[in-house]
Amino acid sequence: MIIRRRVPGRSAERRDPALPGGRARGRGLAVVALLLVAFNLRPAVTSLGPVLAEARSALGMSGAAAGLLTSVPALCFALVGVAAPRLSRRYGPSAVVAAGTAVVAVGLVLRPLAGGTVLFLALSALALAGIAVANVLLPVVVKQRFPDQVGRMTGLYSMALNLGAAVAAAATVPLSGAFGGDWRWGLGAWGVVAALAVPPWIVLARIRTADGAPRSASVPPPGPASGPGAGAGMTRSRTAWALAAYFGLQAGAAYVVIGWLPQMFRDAGLPAGTAGLLFAVTSLLGVPLSFALSALAGRLRRQSGIAVALGVFGLAGYAGLWGAPAAAPWVWAVLLGVANCSFPLALTMIGLRGRNSATVVRLSAFAQSTGYLLSIPVPFLVGALYERTDGWRVPLVFLAVLMVAQLVAGVLAGRDRSVG
């Protein structure tokens, strides 16, 4: 009888993640799930650039359509991200991330099979819609499952995100070569990689959160604080607007680096290969720095000082490109790579500013959606100024002004204030 009573007890512990052992295993699975999905949040964007010429030729894609591809990510992130809180309330954050990741996988697998530009754009938008939902909800999952390690876990998945972006940019062409030089295989392979991230999230959706609440209770039902009108609460918060401004300005700067930095170095007389390596430096720096910076930010009550430091790095990088781009290009690339770590800082601050997971999901949706909308015009304005002035000095002055604004927004967002 004693043995029989102990065996069910142990079985119950395995089945009930709310018990200490089950909760620990749930945390371990959550770490794996976070890393896998974060790795797949950028290949949809960074894998396309290396084979864009081949894709355009095969699809008959115009220059205007190719230009539209650069704005689709921010547009999807802004428009689709606002749906995340409602979906999260109904199904739970982990279940929605699982579904979003599955959508990413389907979009990326089918995209290379498109026979025309319209379908290619539509499938790209489908994958990006799944990414948008995950973008908004990952800070919520961190808040729920690691409430005492927000900075550390945000840094960990930000590191995986940067790694995924860099690997996709570097490996798409070799993957295409491994399949006979067909760009479609190299591009579609990232859909298979995304599919690997789905199963852990399906399991995680059934595991209780760090506070022992079941999934159905992890996000409160719609009400005055979290219903359809909850966005109005965000619009009345100065901290929420500061976070949105900071997120949008750093995103705009990041899109400029992605789209224009190699051209800046090439216009300075550097070879195309060197310009590509310099751009890679800005991405790879984010792998270790994201973790260290977010872990540090999570230990501090105020993150304003970090925001100021990153802004100063960015201003120094722009100044170097303005004054002597070919004199010390590796220094300028490193400075801008450090400045780009404002992205994990923004995510960390979102997780820290919300009083609870319900507030974080609304704050994340508001800050990211509003921020991405603000970021959309930045690369276009930089390109227009470059074309109008036939050089990079005026665009760099414009970018420096935006960096000062980002610095100010970071000071306000980094204050020890709570939203909700």
PDB file of N, CA, C and O in Angstrom, residues 131-184:
ATOM      1  N   ILE A 131       5.809  36.218 -37.146  1.00  0.00           N
ATOM      2  CA  ILE A 131       6.927  36.801 -36.402  1.00  0.00           C
ATOM      3  C   ILE A 131       6.446  37.968 -35.548  1.00  0.00           C
ATOM      4  O   ILE A 131       6.881  38.144 -34.402  1.00  0.00           O
ATOM      5  N   ALA A 132       5.530  38.768 -36.096  1.00  0.00           N
ATOM      6  CA  ALA A 132       5.027  39.941 -35.367  1.00  0.00           C
ATOM      7  C   ALA A 132       4.367  39.530 -34.057  1.00  0.00           C
ATOM      8  O   ALA A 132       4.573  40.163 -33.013  1.00  0.00           O
ATOM      9  N   VAL A 133       3.570  38.476 -34.092  1.00  0.00           N
ATOM     10  CA  VAL A 133       2.898  38.006 -32.880  1.00  0.00           C
ATOM     11  C   VAL A 133       3.919  37.536 -31.852  1.00  0.00           C
ATOM     12  O   VAL A 133       3.825  37.859 -30.658  1.00  0.00           O
ATOM     13  N   ALA A 134       4.905  36.757 -32.318  1.00  0.00           N
ATOM     14  CA  ALA A 134       5.934  36.271 -31.392  1.00  0.00           C
ATOM     15  C   ALA A 134       6.750  37.429 -30.828  1.00  0.00           C
ATOM     16  O   ALA A 134       7.111  37.426 -29.640  1.00  0.00           O
ATOM     17  N   ASN A 135       7.049  38.421 -31.650  1.00  0.00           N
ATOM     18  CA  ASN A 135       7.795  39.598 -31.184  1.00  0.00           C
ATOM     19  C   ASN A 135       7.134  40.221 -29.970  1.00  0.00           C
ATOM     20  O   ASN A 135       7.791  40.567 -28.978  1.00  0.00           O
ATOM     21  N   VAL A 136       5.817  40.376 -30.046  1.00  0.00           N
ATOM     22  CA  VAL A 136       5.080  41.041 -28.976  1.00  0.00           C
ATOM     23  C   VAL A 136       4.994  40.168 -27.723  1.00  0.00           C
ATOM     24  O   VAL A 136       5.103  40.671 -26.595  1.00  0.00           O
ATOM     25  N   LEU A 137       4.834  38.861 -27.902  1.00  0.00           N
ATOM     26  CA  LEU A 137       4.530  37.992 -26.767  1.00  0.00           C
ATOM     27  C   LEU A 137       5.746  37.422 -26.055  1.00  0.00           C
ATOM     28  O   LEU A 137       5.624  36.960 -24.911  1.00  0.00           O
ATOM     29  N   LEU A 138       6.916  37.429 -26.658  1.00  0.00           N
ATOM     30  CA  LEU A 138       8.078  36.875 -25.967  1.00  0.00           C
ATOM     31  C   LEU A 138       8.401  37.624 -24.669  1.00  0.00           C
ATOM     32  O   LEU A 138       8.717  36.986 -23.649  1.00  0.00           O
ATOM     33  N   PRO A 139       8.339  38.966 -24.631  1.00  0.00           N
ATOM     34  CA  PRO A 139       8.535  39.632 -23.337  1.00  0.00           C
ATOM     35  C   PRO A 139       7.509  39.204 -22.291  1.00  0.00           C
ATOM     36  O   PRO A 139       7.801  39.166 -21.093  1.00  0.00           O
ATOM     37  N   VAL A 140       6.297  38.854 -22.734  1.00  0.00           N
ATOM     38  CA  VAL A 140       5.255  38.413 -21.812  1.00  0.00           C
ATOM     39  C   VAL A 140       5.605  37.043 -21.242  1.00  0.00           C
ATOM     40  O   VAL A 140       5.463  36.792 -20.039  1.00  0.00           O
ATOM     41  N   VAL A 141       6.050  36.134 -22.123  1.00  0.00           N
ATOM     42  CA  VAL A 141       6.444  34.795 -21.663  1.00  0.00           C
ATOM     43  C   VAL A 141       7.578  34.896 -20.654  1.00  0.00           C
ATOM     44  O   VAL A 141       7.586  34.204 -19.629  1.00  0.00           O
ATOM     45  N   VAL A 142       8.536  35.777 -20.923  1.00  0.00           N
ATOM     46  CA  VAL A 142       9.647  35.970 -19.992  1.00  0.00           C
ATOM     47  C   VAL A 142       9.131  36.474 -18.650  1.00  0.00           C
ATOM     48  O   VAL A 142       9.540  36.003 -17.584  1.00  0.00           O
ATOM     49  N   LYS A 143       8.222  37.450 -18.679  1.00  0.00           N
ATOM     50  CA  LYS A 143       7.671  38.005 -17.437  1.00  0.00           C
ATOM     51  C   LYS A 143       6.927  36.946 -16.643  1.00  0.00           C
ATOM     52  O   LYS A 143       7.001  36.909 -15.409  1.00  0.00           O
ATOM     53  N   GLN A 144       6.209  36.071 -17.341  1.00  0.00           N
ATOM     54  CA  GLN A 144       5.442  35.041 -16.657  1.00  0.00           C
ATOM     55  C   GLN A 144       6.319  33.954 -16.062  1.00  0.00           C
ATOM     56  O   GLN A 144       6.155  33.567 -14.917  1.00  0.00           O
ATOM     57  N   ARG A 145       7.235  33.448 -16.864  1.00  0.00           N
ATOM     58  CA  ARG A 145       7.975  32.247 -16.479  1.00  0.00           C
ATOM     59  C   ARG A 145       9.305  32.546 -15.790  1.00  0.00           C
ATOM     60  O   ARG A 145       9.868  31.671 -15.138  1.00  0.00           O
ATOM     61  N   PHE A 146       9.812  33.764 -15.969  1.00  0.00           N
ATOM     62  CA  PHE A 146      11.073  34.144 -15.322  1.00  0.00           C
ATOM     63  C   PHE A 146      10.945  35.538 -14.713  1.00  0.00           C
ATOM     64  O   PHE A 146      11.700  36.450 -15.065  1.00  0.00           O
ATOM     65  N   PRO A 147       9.991  35.753 -13.814  1.00  0.00           N
ATOM     66  CA  PRO A 147       9.768  37.093 -13.275  1.00  0.00           C
ATOM     67  C   PRO A 147      10.965  37.653 -12.519  1.00  0.00           C
ATOM     68  O   PRO A 147      11.101  38.876 -12.401  1.00  0.00           O
ATOM     69  N   ASP A 148      11.830  36.769 -12.025  1.00  0.00           N
ATOM     70  CA  ASP A 148      13.002  37.212 -11.286  1.00  0.00           C
ATOM     71  C   ASP A 148      14.254  37.297 -12.159  1.00  0.00           C
ATOM     72  O   ASP A 148      15.331  37.615 -11.665  1.00  0.00           O
ATOM     73  N   GLN A 149      14.126  37.010 -13.463  1.00  0.00           N
ATOM     74  CA  GLN A 149      15.275  37.014 -14.366  1.00  0.00           C
ATOM     75  C   GLN A 149      14.920  37.667 -15.701  1.00  0.00           C
ATOM     76  O   GLN A 149      15.331  37.186 -16.763  1.00  0.00           O
ATOM     77  N   VAL A 150      14.158  38.732 -15.662  1.00  0.00           N
ATOM     78  CA  VAL A 150      13.689  39.364 -16.897  1.00  0.00           C
ATOM     79  C   VAL A 150      14.856  39.807 -17.773  1.00  0.00           C
ATOM     80  O   VAL A 150      14.899  39.528 -18.978  1.00  0.00           O
ATOM     81  N   GLY A 151      15.830  40.507 -17.184  1.00  0.00           N
ATOM     82  CA  GLY A 151      16.954  41.003 -17.974  1.00  0.00           C
ATOM     83  C   GLY A 151      17.789  39.883 -18.554  1.00  0.00           C
ATOM     84  O   GLY A 151      18.147  39.900 -19.741  1.00  0.00           O
ATOM     85  N   ARG A 152      18.093  38.896 -17.723  1.00  0.00           N
ATOM     86  CA  ARG A 152      18.939  37.788 -18.183  1.00  0.00           C
ATOM     87  C   ARG A 152      18.284  37.014 -19.315  1.00  0.00           C
ATOM     88  O   ARG A 152      18.925  36.700 -20.322  1.00  0.00           O
ATOM     89  N   MET A 153      17.005  36.662 -19.173  1.00  0.00           N
ATOM     90  CA  MET A 153      16.338  35.867 -20.191  1.00  0.00           C
ATOM     91  C   MET A 153      16.075  36.677 -21.458  1.00  0.00           C
ATOM     92  O   MET A 153      16.144  36.149 -22.567  1.00  0.00           O
ATOM     93  N   THR A 154      15.787  37.971 -21.318  1.00  0.00           N
ATOM     94  CA  THR A 154      15.632  38.813 -22.498  1.00  0.00           C
ATOM     95  C   THR A 154      16.948  38.891 -23.260  1.00  0.00           C
ATOM     96  O   THR A 154      16.970  38.817 -24.494  1.00  0.00           O
ATOM     97  N   GLY A 155      18.043  39.021 -22.526  1.00  0.00           N
ATOM     98  CA  GLY A 155      19.350  39.030 -23.174  1.00  0.00           C
ATOM     99  C   GLY A 155      19.658  37.725 -23.870  1.00  0.00           C
ATOM    100  O   GLY A 155      20.242  37.707 -24.968  1.00  0.00           O
ATOM    101  N   LEU A 156      19.241  36.617 -23.262  1.00  0.00           N
ATOM    102  CA  LEU A 156      19.515  35.306 -23.845  1.00  0.00           C
ATOM    103  C   LEU A 156      18.783  35.128 -25.169  1.00  0.00           C
ATOM    104  O   LEU A 156      19.366  34.698 -26.171  1.00  0.00           O
ATOM    105  N   TYR A 157      17.492  35.482 -25.195  1.00  0.00           N
ATOM    106  CA  TYR A 157      16.787  35.285 -26.469  1.00  0.00           C
ATOM    107  C   TYR A 157      17.137  36.371 -27.490  1.00  0.00           C
ATOM    108  O   TYR A 157      17.083  36.133 -28.701  1.00  0.00           O
ATOM    109  N   SER A 158      17.541  37.558 -27.032  1.00  0.00           N
ATOM    110  CA  SER A 158      18.037  38.576 -27.967  1.00  0.00           C
ATOM    111  C   SER A 158      19.332  38.110 -28.634  1.00  0.00           C
ATOM    112  O   SER A 158      19.563  38.364 -29.811  1.00  0.00           O
ATOM    113  N   MET A 159      20.156  37.416 -27.869  1.00  0.00           N
ATOM    114  CA  MET A 159      21.393  36.867 -28.410  1.00  0.00           C
ATOM    115  C   MET A 159      21.076  35.839 -29.492  1.00  0.00           C
ATOM    116  O   MET A 159      21.688  35.838 -30.576  1.00  0.00           O
ATOM    117  N   ALA A 160      20.093  34.964 -29.238  1.00  0.00           N
ATOM    118  CA  ALA A 160      19.695  33.975 -30.236  1.00  0.00           C
ATOM    119  C   ALA A 160      19.099  34.645 -31.466  1.00  0.00           C
ATOM    120  O   ALA A 160      19.310  34.199 -32.602  1.00  0.00           O
ATOM    121  N   LEU A 161      18.364  35.734 -31.262  1.00  0.00           N
ATOM    122  CA  LEU A 161      17.772  36.467 -32.381  1.00  0.00           C
ATOM    123  C   LEU A 161      18.859  37.028 -33.297  1.00  0.00           C
ATOM    124  O   LEU A 161      18.786  36.891 -34.523  1.00  0.00           O
ATOM    125  N   ASN A 162      19.867  37.658 -32.711  1.00  0.00           N
ATOM    126  CA  ASN A 162      20.969  38.196 -33.501  1.00  0.00           C
ATOM    127  C   ASN A 162      21.746  37.094 -34.213  1.00  0.00           C
ATOM    128  O   ASN A 162      22.168  37.253 -35.365  1.00  0.00           O
ATOM    129  N   LEU A 163      21.917  35.974 -33.527  1.00  0.00           N
ATOM    130  CA  LEU A 163      22.626  34.853 -34.131  1.00  0.00           C
ATOM    131  C   LEU A 163      21.853  34.313 -35.334  1.00  0.00           C
ATOM    132  O   LEU A 163      22.431  34.026 -36.388  1.00  0.00           O
ATOM    133  N   GLY A 164      20.541  34.181 -35.194  1.00  0.00           N
ATOM    134  CA  GLY A 164      19.724  33.709 -36.302  1.00  0.00           C
ATOM    135  C   GLY A 164      19.788  34.633 -37.500  1.00  0.00           C
ATOM    136  O   GLY A 164      19.863  34.180 -38.651  1.00  0.00           O
ATOM    137  N   ALA A 165      19.785  35.945 -37.238  1.00  0.00           N
ATOM    138  CA  ALA A 165      19.872  36.910 -38.326  1.00  0.00           C
ATOM    139  C   ALA A 165      21.198  36.782 -39.071  1.00  0.00           C
ATOM    140  O   ALA A 165      21.240  36.779 -40.305  1.00  0.00           O
ATOM    141  N   ALA A 166      22.287  36.660 -38.322  1.00  0.00           N
ATOM    142  CA  ALA A 166      23.606  36.564 -38.935  1.00  0.00           C
ATOM    143  C   ALA A 166      23.795  35.249 -39.689  1.00  0.00           C
ATOM    144  O   ALA A 166      24.326  35.220 -40.805  1.00  0.00           O
ATOM    145  N   VAL A 167      23.346  34.145 -39.087  1.00  0.00           N
ATOM    146  CA  VAL A 167      23.509  32.839 -39.727  1.00  0.00           C
ATOM    147  C   VAL A 167      22.702  32.765 -41.020  1.00  0.00           C
ATOM    148  O   VAL A 167      23.185  32.253 -42.038  1.00  0.00           O
ATOM    149  N   ALA A 168      21.482  33.279 -41.002  1.00  0.00           N
ATOM    150  CA  ALA A 168      20.655  33.243 -42.209  1.00  0.00           C
ATOM    151  C   ALA A 168      21.277  34.055 -43.333  1.00  0.00           C
ATOM    152  O   ALA A 168      21.271  33.638 -44.508  1.00  0.00           O
ATOM    153  N   ALA A 169      21.828  35.212 -42.998  1.00  0.00           N
ATOM    154  CA  ALA A 169      22.475  36.041 -44.016  1.00  0.00           C
ATOM    155  C   ALA A 169      23.704  35.357 -44.601  1.00  0.00           C
ATOM    156  O   ALA A 169      23.979  35.446 -45.798  1.00  0.00           O
ATOM    157  N   ALA A 170      24.440  34.644 -43.756  1.00  0.00           N
ATOM    158  CA  ALA A 170      25.684  34.021 -44.204  1.00  0.00           C
ATOM    159  C   ALA A 170      25.468  32.673 -44.871  1.00  0.00           C
ATOM    160  O   ALA A 170      26.241  32.286 -45.747  1.00  0.00           O
ATOM    161  N   ALA A 171      24.418  31.935 -44.477  1.00  0.00           N
ATOM    162  CA  ALA A 171      24.291  30.539 -44.905  1.00  0.00           C
ATOM    163  C   ALA A 171      23.341  30.320 -46.074  1.00  0.00           C
ATOM    164  O   ALA A 171      23.340  29.231 -46.659  1.00  0.00           O
ATOM    165  N   THR A 172      22.537  31.315 -46.442  1.00  0.00           N
ATOM    166  CA  THR A 172      21.551  31.094 -47.500  1.00  0.00           C
ATOM    167  C   THR A 172      22.203  30.748 -48.837  1.00  0.00           C
ATOM    168  O   THR A 172      21.770  29.818 -49.536  1.00  0.00           O
ATOM    169  N   VAL A 173      23.231  31.473 -49.216  1.00  0.00           N
ATOM    170  CA  VAL A 173      23.909  31.188 -50.489  1.00  0.00           C
ATOM    171  C   VAL A 173      24.592  29.825 -50.459  1.00  0.00           C
ATOM    172  O   VAL A 173      24.437  29.040 -51.409  1.00  0.00           O
ATOM    173  N   PRO A 174      25.358  29.476 -49.421  1.00  0.00           N
ATOM    174  CA  PRO A 174      25.925  28.116 -49.374  1.00  0.00           C
ATOM    175  C   PRO A 174      24.856  27.023 -49.400  1.00  0.00           C
ATOM    176  O   PRO A 174      25.051  25.974 -50.020  1.00  0.00           O
ATOM    177  N   LEU A 175      23.711  27.242 -48.737  1.00  0.00           N
ATOM    178  CA  LEU A 175      22.631  26.265 -48.782  1.00  0.00           C
ATOM    179  C   LEU A 175      22.095  26.115 -50.209  1.00  0.00           C
ATOM    180  O   LEU A 175      21.806  24.999 -50.661  1.00  0.00           O
ATOM    181  N   SER A 176      21.962  27.243 -50.887  1.00  0.00           N
ATOM    182  CA  SER A 176      21.525  27.189 -52.288  1.00  0.00           C
ATOM    183  C   SER A 176      22.516  26.395 -53.130  1.00  0.00           C
ATOM    184  O   SER A 176      22.129  25.580 -53.974  1.00  0.00           O
ATOM    185  N   GLY A 177      23.803  26.629 -52.888  1.00  0.00           N
ATOM    186  CA  GLY A 177      24.840  25.905 -53.618  1.00  0.00           C
ATOM    187  C   GLY A 177      24.798  24.412 -53.356  1.00  0.00           C
ATOM    188  O   GLY A 177      25.041  23.597 -54.261  1.00  0.00           O
ATOM    189  N   ALA A 178      24.449  24.033 -52.137  1.00  0.00           N
ATOM    190  CA  ALA A 178      24.374  22.612 -51.791  1.00  0.00           C
ATOM    191  C   ALA A 178      23.246  21.910 -52.519  1.00  0.00           C
ATOM    192  O   ALA A 178      23.265  20.684 -52.680  1.00  0.00           O
ATOM    193  N   PHE A 179      22.259  22.670 -52.981  1.00  0.00           N
ATOM    194  CA  PHE A 179      21.133  22.107 -53.728  1.00  0.00           C
ATOM    195  C   PHE A 179      21.188  22.506 -55.198  1.00  0.00           C
ATOM    196  O   PHE A 179      20.160  22.833 -55.810  1.00  0.00           O
ATOM    197  N   GLY A 180      22.395  22.507 -55.740  1.00  0.00           N
ATOM    198  CA  GLY A 180      22.557  22.764 -57.165  1.00  0.00           C
ATOM    199  C   GLY A 180      22.483  24.217 -57.565  1.00  0.00           C
ATOM    200  O   GLY A 180      22.250  24.522 -58.731  1.00  0.00           O
ATOM    201  N   GLY A 181      22.646  25.120 -56.602  1.00  0.00           N
ATOM    202  CA  GLY A 181      22.629  26.545 -56.931  1.00  0.00           C
ATOM    203  C   GLY A 181      21.241  27.134 -57.059  1.00  0.00           C
ATOM    204  O   GLY A 181      21.086  28.262 -57.535  1.00  0.00           O
ATOM    205  N   ASP A 182      20.200  26.397 -56.638  1.00  0.00           N
ATOM    206  CA  ASP A 182      18.826  26.886 -56.731  1.00  0.00           C
ATOM    207  C   ASP A 182      18.492  27.736 -55.506  1.00  0.00           C
ATOM    208  O   ASP A 182      18.441  27.240 -54.381  1.00  0.00           O
ATOM    209  N   TRP A 183      18.255  29.009 -55.726  1.00  0.00           N
ATOM    210  CA  TRP A 183      17.984  29.936 -54.629  1.00  0.00           C
ATOM    211  C   TRP A 183      16.736  29.550 -53.840  1.00  0.00           C
ATOM    212  O   TRP A 183      16.625  29.850 -52.650  1.00  0.00           O
ATOM    213  N   ARG A 184      15.801  28.854 -54.497  1.00  0.00           N
ATOM    214  CA  ARG A 184      14.558  28.485 -53.828  1.00  0.00           C
ATOM    215  C   ARG A 184      14.813  27.526 -52.660  1.00  0.00           C
ATOM    216  O   ARG A 184      14.183  27.628 -51.607  1.00  0.00           O
TER     217      ARG A 184
END
